[in-house]
Amino acid sequence: FAEYFSSDRPFRELGSSFESEERADVLVFNTVHSLRQADEMSRVLLVEFKRPGRKSYSNDENPVEQVEKYVRLLQSGGTLDVRGRPVKLDGSTVFNCLIIADIVGKLDDWTFSWERVAGTGSRRYIPPNGFTGSIELIDWDDLLRDANARNKAFFERAGISGRRFFSAEW
């Protein structure tokens, strides 16, 4: 559950202090509502989607660097909430970052040394410095297989079993 959700919105629309046109595919705050800071430590979920089947990335399209740039931008401070108080997204904020992509080509090379997530093709990286949290690279096939398995009982109860509802065709 979250109190703030944003999808493909420029950071400048999150607060007047952000001048950036950069945009995360999905951004979720669990204790920030309309940029109104709660007193307890906040968590941020940042999701970056890459087109299924994509195999090539130029060096300046590295999704890992892209996610880290978004975290730095959010941590940069100076953002005011709806009450005019500073929003504190700093070293105590936990950033859970997800990259959903096929792990092939340069993306495979860039994340080769990351921890493998047991039973999946996914990979996880916990930065030693810079921010608290992790970056997880989730393979499209794993995501779709999990989504179908997780929702199987619902589909069966609705009388629509035996079909795959989630696919990576865009």
PDB file of C-alpha atoms in Angstrom:
ATOM      1  CA  PHE A   1       0.000   0.000   0.000  1.00  0.00           C
ATOM      2  CA  ALA A   2       1.230   3.476  -0.761  1.00  0.00           C
ATOM      3  CA  GLU A   3       0.115   7.040  -0.307  1.00  0.00           C
ATOM      4  CA  TYR A   4       1.709   8.500  -3.439  1.00  0.00           C
ATOM      5  CA  PHE A   5       2.004   7.016  -6.917  1.00  0.00           C
ATOM      6  CA  SER A   6       3.436   8.553 -10.062  1.00  0.00           C
ATOM      7  CA  SER A   7       3.883   7.041 -13.500  1.00  0.00           C
ATOM      8  CA  ASP A   8       6.057   8.542 -16.230  1.00  0.00           C
ATOM      9  CA  ARG A   9       5.759  12.073 -14.794  1.00  0.00           C
ATOM     10  CA  PRO A  10       8.688  14.515 -15.012  1.00  0.00           C
ATOM     11  CA  PHE A  11      10.410  15.061 -11.665  1.00  0.00           C
ATOM     12  CA  ARG A  12       9.691  18.802 -11.960  1.00  0.00           C
ATOM     13  CA  GLU A  13       5.995  17.943 -11.481  1.00  0.00           C
ATOM     14  CA  LEU A  14       6.784  16.292  -8.114  1.00  0.00           C
ATOM     15  CA  GLY A  15       7.955  19.546  -6.564  1.00  0.00           C
ATOM     16  CA  SER A  16       8.921  23.032  -7.584  1.00  0.00           C
ATOM     17  CA  SER A  17      12.575  22.536  -6.641  1.00  0.00           C
ATOM     18  CA  PHE A  18      13.123  19.827  -9.271  1.00  0.00           C
ATOM     19  CA  GLU A  19      14.087  21.306 -12.614  1.00  0.00           C
ATOM     20  CA  SER A  20      14.642  17.955 -14.301  1.00  0.00           C
ATOM     21  CA  GLU A  21      12.683  16.534 -17.207  1.00  0.00           C
ATOM     22  CA  GLU A  22      13.905  13.060 -16.167  1.00  0.00           C
ATOM     23  CA  ARG A  23      11.033  10.706 -15.388  1.00  0.00           C
ATOM     24  CA  ALA A  24      10.804   7.349 -13.664  1.00  0.00           C
ATOM     25  CA  ASP A  25       8.412   4.834 -15.208  1.00  0.00           C
ATOM     26  CA  VAL A  26       6.832   4.217 -11.787  1.00  0.00           C
ATOM     27  CA  LEU A  27       7.533   6.028  -8.509  1.00  0.00           C
ATOM     28  CA  VAL A  28       5.796   5.172  -5.218  1.00  0.00           C
ATOM     29  CA  PHE A  29       6.213   6.791  -1.779  1.00  0.00           C
ATOM     30  CA  ASN A  30       4.698   4.963   1.180  1.00  0.00           C
ATOM     31  CA  THR A  31       4.773   7.821   3.697  1.00  0.00           C
ATOM     32  CA  VAL A  32       4.713  10.835   1.441  1.00  0.00           C
ATOM     33  CA  HIS A  33       1.349  12.005   0.185  1.00  0.00           C
ATOM     34  CA  SER A  34       1.303  14.816  -2.362  1.00  0.00           C
ATOM     35  CA  LEU A  35       4.807  15.460  -1.088  1.00  0.00           C
ATOM     36  CA  ARG A  36       3.656  15.805   2.513  1.00  0.00           C
ATOM     37  CA  GLN A  37       6.355  14.216   4.642  1.00  0.00           C
ATOM     38  CA  ALA A  38       5.439  11.868   7.471  1.00  0.00           C
ATOM     39  CA  ASP A  39       7.542  11.724  10.606  1.00  0.00           C
ATOM     40  CA  GLU A  40       8.713   8.122  10.278  1.00  0.00           C
ATOM     41  CA  MET A  41      11.335   6.881   7.835  1.00  0.00           C
ATOM     42  CA  SER A  42       9.935   6.742   4.318  1.00  0.00           C
ATOM     43  CA  ARG A  43      10.351   4.180   1.592  1.00  0.00           C
ATOM     44  CA  VAL A  44      10.420   4.827  -2.119  1.00  0.00           C
ATOM     45  CA  LEU A  45       9.660   2.253  -4.808  1.00  0.00           C
ATOM     46  CA  LEU A  46      11.097   3.193  -8.170  1.00  0.00           C
ATOM     47  CA  VAL A  47      10.378   0.971 -11.197  1.00  0.00           C
ATOM     48  CA  GLU A  48      12.005   1.270 -14.610  1.00  0.00           C
ATOM     49  CA  PHE A  49      10.548  -0.800 -17.465  1.00  0.00           C
ATOM     50  CA  LYS A  50      12.513  -1.704 -20.564  1.00  0.00           C
ATOM     51  CA  ARG A  51      10.727  -3.027 -23.639  1.00  0.00           C
ATOM     52  CA  PRO A  52      10.514  -6.850 -23.699  1.00  0.00           C
ATOM     53  CA  GLY A  53      12.932  -8.274 -26.236  1.00  0.00           C
ATOM     54  CA  ARG A  54      15.241  -5.275 -26.118  1.00  0.00           C
ATOM     55  CA  LYS A  55      18.808  -6.461 -26.612  1.00  0.00           C
ATOM     56  CA  SER A  56      20.840  -3.346 -27.249  1.00  0.00           C
ATOM     57  CA  TYR A  57      21.525  -0.270 -25.159  1.00  0.00           C
ATOM     58  CA  SER A  58      23.908   2.555 -25.878  1.00  0.00           C
ATOM     59  CA  ASN A  59      26.342   3.399 -23.083  1.00  0.00           C
ATOM     60  CA  ASP A  60      24.251   6.421 -22.059  1.00  0.00           C
ATOM     61  CA  GLU A  61      21.113   4.233 -21.728  1.00  0.00           C
ATOM     62  CA  ASN A  62      22.438   2.116 -18.863  1.00  0.00           C
ATOM     63  CA  PRO A  63      19.277   1.503 -16.740  1.00  0.00           C
ATOM     64  CA  VAL A  64      21.364   1.009 -13.591  1.00  0.00           C
ATOM     65  CA  GLU A  65      22.906   4.471 -13.970  1.00  0.00           C
ATOM     66  CA  GLN A  66      19.457   5.817 -14.857  1.00  0.00           C
ATOM     67  CA  VAL A  67      17.947   4.483 -11.603  1.00  0.00           C
ATOM     68  CA  GLU A  68      20.860   5.791  -9.538  1.00  0.00           C
ATOM     69  CA  LYS A  69      20.460   9.220 -11.184  1.00  0.00           C
ATOM     70  CA  TYR A  70      16.772   9.228 -10.146  1.00  0.00           C
ATOM     71  CA  VAL A  71      17.726   8.368  -6.549  1.00  0.00           C
ATOM     72  CA  ARG A  72      20.334  11.166  -6.444  1.00  0.00           C
ATOM     73  CA  LEU A  73      17.790  13.595  -7.847  1.00  0.00           C
ATOM     74  CA  LEU A  74      15.213  12.650  -5.211  1.00  0.00           C
ATOM     75  CA  GLN A  75      17.838  12.861  -2.433  1.00  0.00           C
ATOM     76  CA  SER A  76      19.110  16.243  -3.600  1.00  0.00           C
ATOM     77  CA  GLY A  77      16.858  18.049  -1.157  1.00  0.00           C
ATOM     78  CA  GLY A  78      15.218  21.413  -1.359  1.00  0.00           C
ATOM     79  CA  THR A  79      11.810  19.961  -2.145  1.00  0.00           C
ATOM     80  CA  LEU A  80       8.932  21.450  -0.192  1.00  0.00           C
ATOM     81  CA  ASP A  81       5.776  19.544   0.665  1.00  0.00           C
ATOM     82  CA  VAL A  82       2.227  20.850   0.324  1.00  0.00           C
ATOM     83  CA  ARG A  83       2.575  22.551   3.741  1.00  0.00           C
ATOM     84  CA  GLY A  84       5.778  24.332   2.724  1.00  0.00           C
ATOM     85  CA  ARG A  85       7.970  22.070   4.893  1.00  0.00           C
ATOM     86  CA  PRO A  86      11.107  20.367   3.534  1.00  0.00           C
ATOM     87  CA  VAL A  87      10.685  16.804   2.318  1.00  0.00           C
ATOM     88  CA  LYS A  88      13.414  14.660   3.849  1.00  0.00           C
ATOM     89  CA  LEU A  89      14.419  12.010   1.351  1.00  0.00           C
ATOM     90  CA  ASP A  90      17.957  11.425   2.516  1.00  0.00           C
ATOM     91  CA  GLY A  91      20.263   8.667   3.746  1.00  0.00           C
ATOM     92  CA  SER A  92      17.522   7.263   5.989  1.00  0.00           C
ATOM     93  CA  THR A  93      15.063   6.862   3.103  1.00  0.00           C
ATOM     94  CA  VAL A  94      14.965   3.299   1.769  1.00  0.00           C
ATOM     95  CA  PHE A  95      14.900   3.114  -2.019  1.00  0.00           C
ATOM     96  CA  ASN A  96      13.685  -0.166  -3.502  1.00  0.00           C
ATOM     97  CA  CYS A  97      14.468   0.103  -7.192  1.00  0.00           C
ATOM     98  CA  LEU A  98      13.288  -2.394  -9.795  1.00  0.00           C
ATOM     99  CA  ILE A  99      14.365  -2.685 -13.397  1.00  0.00           C
ATOM    100  CA  ILE A 100      12.060  -4.921 -15.439  1.00  0.00           C
ATOM    101  CA  ALA A 101      13.861  -6.063 -18.586  1.00  0.00           C
ATOM    102  CA  ASP A 102      15.172  -9.028 -20.525  1.00  0.00           C
ATOM    103  CA  ILE A 103      18.635  -9.741 -19.145  1.00  0.00           C
ATOM    104  CA  VAL A 104      20.555  -9.952 -22.407  1.00  0.00           C
ATOM    105  CA  GLY A 105      23.332  -8.065 -24.182  1.00  0.00           C
ATOM    106  CA  LYS A 106      24.833  -5.078 -22.385  1.00  0.00           C
ATOM    107  CA  LEU A 107      22.321  -5.346 -19.539  1.00  0.00           C
ATOM    108  CA  ASP A 108      23.650  -8.829 -18.831  1.00  0.00           C
ATOM    109  CA  ASP A 109      27.217  -7.486 -18.976  1.00  0.00           C
ATOM    110  CA  TRP A 110      26.494  -4.482 -16.737  1.00  0.00           C
ATOM    111  CA  THR A 111      24.913  -6.673 -14.019  1.00  0.00           C
ATOM    112  CA  PHE A 112      27.039  -9.809 -14.368  1.00  0.00           C
ATOM    113  CA  SER A 113      28.528  -9.534 -10.857  1.00  0.00           C
ATOM    114  CA  TRP A 114      25.203  -8.897  -9.104  1.00  0.00           C
ATOM    115  CA  GLU A 115      23.806 -11.405  -6.625  1.00  0.00           C
ATOM    116  CA  ARG A 116      21.549 -13.996  -8.292  1.00  0.00           C
ATOM    117  CA  VAL A 117      18.051 -14.346  -6.818  1.00  0.00           C
ATOM    118  CA  ALA A 118      17.473 -18.042  -6.075  1.00  0.00           C
ATOM    119  CA  GLY A 119      15.025 -19.831  -8.357  1.00  0.00           C
ATOM    120  CA  THR A 120      14.812 -16.969 -10.845  1.00  0.00           C
ATOM    121  CA  GLY A 121      16.844 -15.260 -13.525  1.00  0.00           C
ATOM    122  CA  SER A 122      16.685 -12.048 -11.504  1.00  0.00           C
ATOM    123  CA  ARG A 123      19.646 -10.232  -9.982  1.00  0.00           C
ATOM    124  CA  ARG A 124      20.033  -7.931  -6.981  1.00  0.00           C
ATOM    125  CA  TYR A 125      22.546  -5.253  -6.083  1.00  0.00           C
ATOM    126  CA  ILE A 126      22.847  -3.524  -2.717  1.00  0.00           C
ATOM    127  CA  PRO A 127      24.906  -0.357  -3.112  1.00  0.00           C
ATOM    128  CA  PRO A 128      27.638  -0.013  -0.468  1.00  0.00           C
ATOM    129  CA  ASN A 129      27.307   3.790  -0.485  1.00  0.00           C
ATOM    130  CA  GLY A 130      25.010   6.479  -1.815  1.00  0.00           C
ATOM    131  CA  PHE A 131      21.617   5.215  -0.699  1.00  0.00           C
ATOM    132  CA  THR A 132      19.940   2.675   1.531  1.00  0.00           C
ATOM    133  CA  GLY A 133      18.054  -0.009  -0.346  1.00  0.00           C
ATOM    134  CA  SER A 134      18.625  -2.126  -3.404  1.00  0.00           C
ATOM    135  CA  ILE A 135      18.343  -2.352  -7.153  1.00  0.00           C
ATOM    136  CA  GLU A 136      16.757  -5.533  -8.471  1.00  0.00           C
ATOM    137  CA  LEU A 137      16.829  -6.535 -12.114  1.00  0.00           C
ATOM    138  CA  ILE A 138      13.789  -8.727 -12.801  1.00  0.00           C
ATOM    139  CA  ASP A 139      13.633 -10.727 -15.988  1.00  0.00           C
ATOM    140  CA  TRP A 140      10.380 -10.237 -17.950  1.00  0.00           C
ATOM    141  CA  ASP A 141       9.773 -14.003 -18.188  1.00  0.00           C
ATOM    142  CA  ASP A 142      10.150 -14.407 -14.411  1.00  0.00           C
ATOM    143  CA  LEU A 143       7.811 -11.476 -13.743  1.00  0.00           C
ATOM    144  CA  LEU A 144       5.132 -12.828 -16.076  1.00  0.00           C
ATOM    145  CA  ARG A 145       5.453 -16.412 -14.810  1.00  0.00           C
ATOM    146  CA  ASP A 146       5.079 -15.176 -11.215  1.00  0.00           C
ATOM    147  CA  ALA A 147       2.107 -12.958 -12.120  1.00  0.00           C
ATOM    148  CA  ASN A 148       0.307 -15.857 -13.786  1.00  0.00           C
ATOM    149  CA  ALA A 149       1.057 -18.226 -10.880  1.00  0.00           C
ATOM    150  CA  ARG A 150       0.053 -15.630  -8.269  1.00  0.00           C
ATOM    151  CA  ASN A 151      -3.278 -14.969  -9.963  1.00  0.00           C
ATOM    152  CA  LYS A 152      -4.078 -18.552 -11.009  1.00  0.00           C
ATOM    153  CA  ALA A 153      -6.580 -19.155  -8.189  1.00  0.00           C
ATOM    154  CA  PHE A 154      -8.409 -15.927  -9.024  1.00  0.00           C
ATOM    155  CA  PHE A 155      -8.616 -16.859 -12.699  1.00  0.00           C
ATOM    156  CA  GLU A 156      -9.860 -20.352 -11.871  1.00  0.00           C
ATOM    157  CA  ARG A 157     -12.498 -19.010  -9.472  1.00  0.00           C
ATOM    158  CA  ALA A 158     -13.627 -16.536 -12.138  1.00  0.00           C
ATOM    159  CA  GLY A 159     -13.987 -19.450 -14.583  1.00  0.00           C
ATOM    160  CA  ILE A 160     -11.260 -18.222 -16.895  1.00  0.00           C
ATOM    161  CA  SER A 161      -8.505 -20.706 -16.098  1.00  0.00           C
ATOM    162  CA  GLY A 162      -6.200 -22.313 -18.599  1.00  0.00           C
ATOM    163  CA  ARG A 163      -5.214 -19.033 -20.252  1.00  0.00           C
ATOM    164  CA  ARG A 164      -2.161 -16.879 -19.821  1.00  0.00           C
ATOM    165  CA  PHE A 165      -3.277 -13.332 -19.095  1.00  0.00           C
ATOM    166  CA  PHE A 166       0.080 -11.690 -18.715  1.00  0.00           C
ATOM    167  CA  SER A 167       2.475 -11.640 -21.656  1.00  0.00           C
ATOM    168  CA  ALA A 168       5.489  -9.644 -22.713  1.00  0.00           C
ATOM    169  CA  GLU A 169       4.154  -8.649 -26.102  1.00  0.00           C
ATOM    170  CA  TRP A 170       4.021  -4.887 -26.601  1.00  0.00           C
TER     171      TRP A 170
END
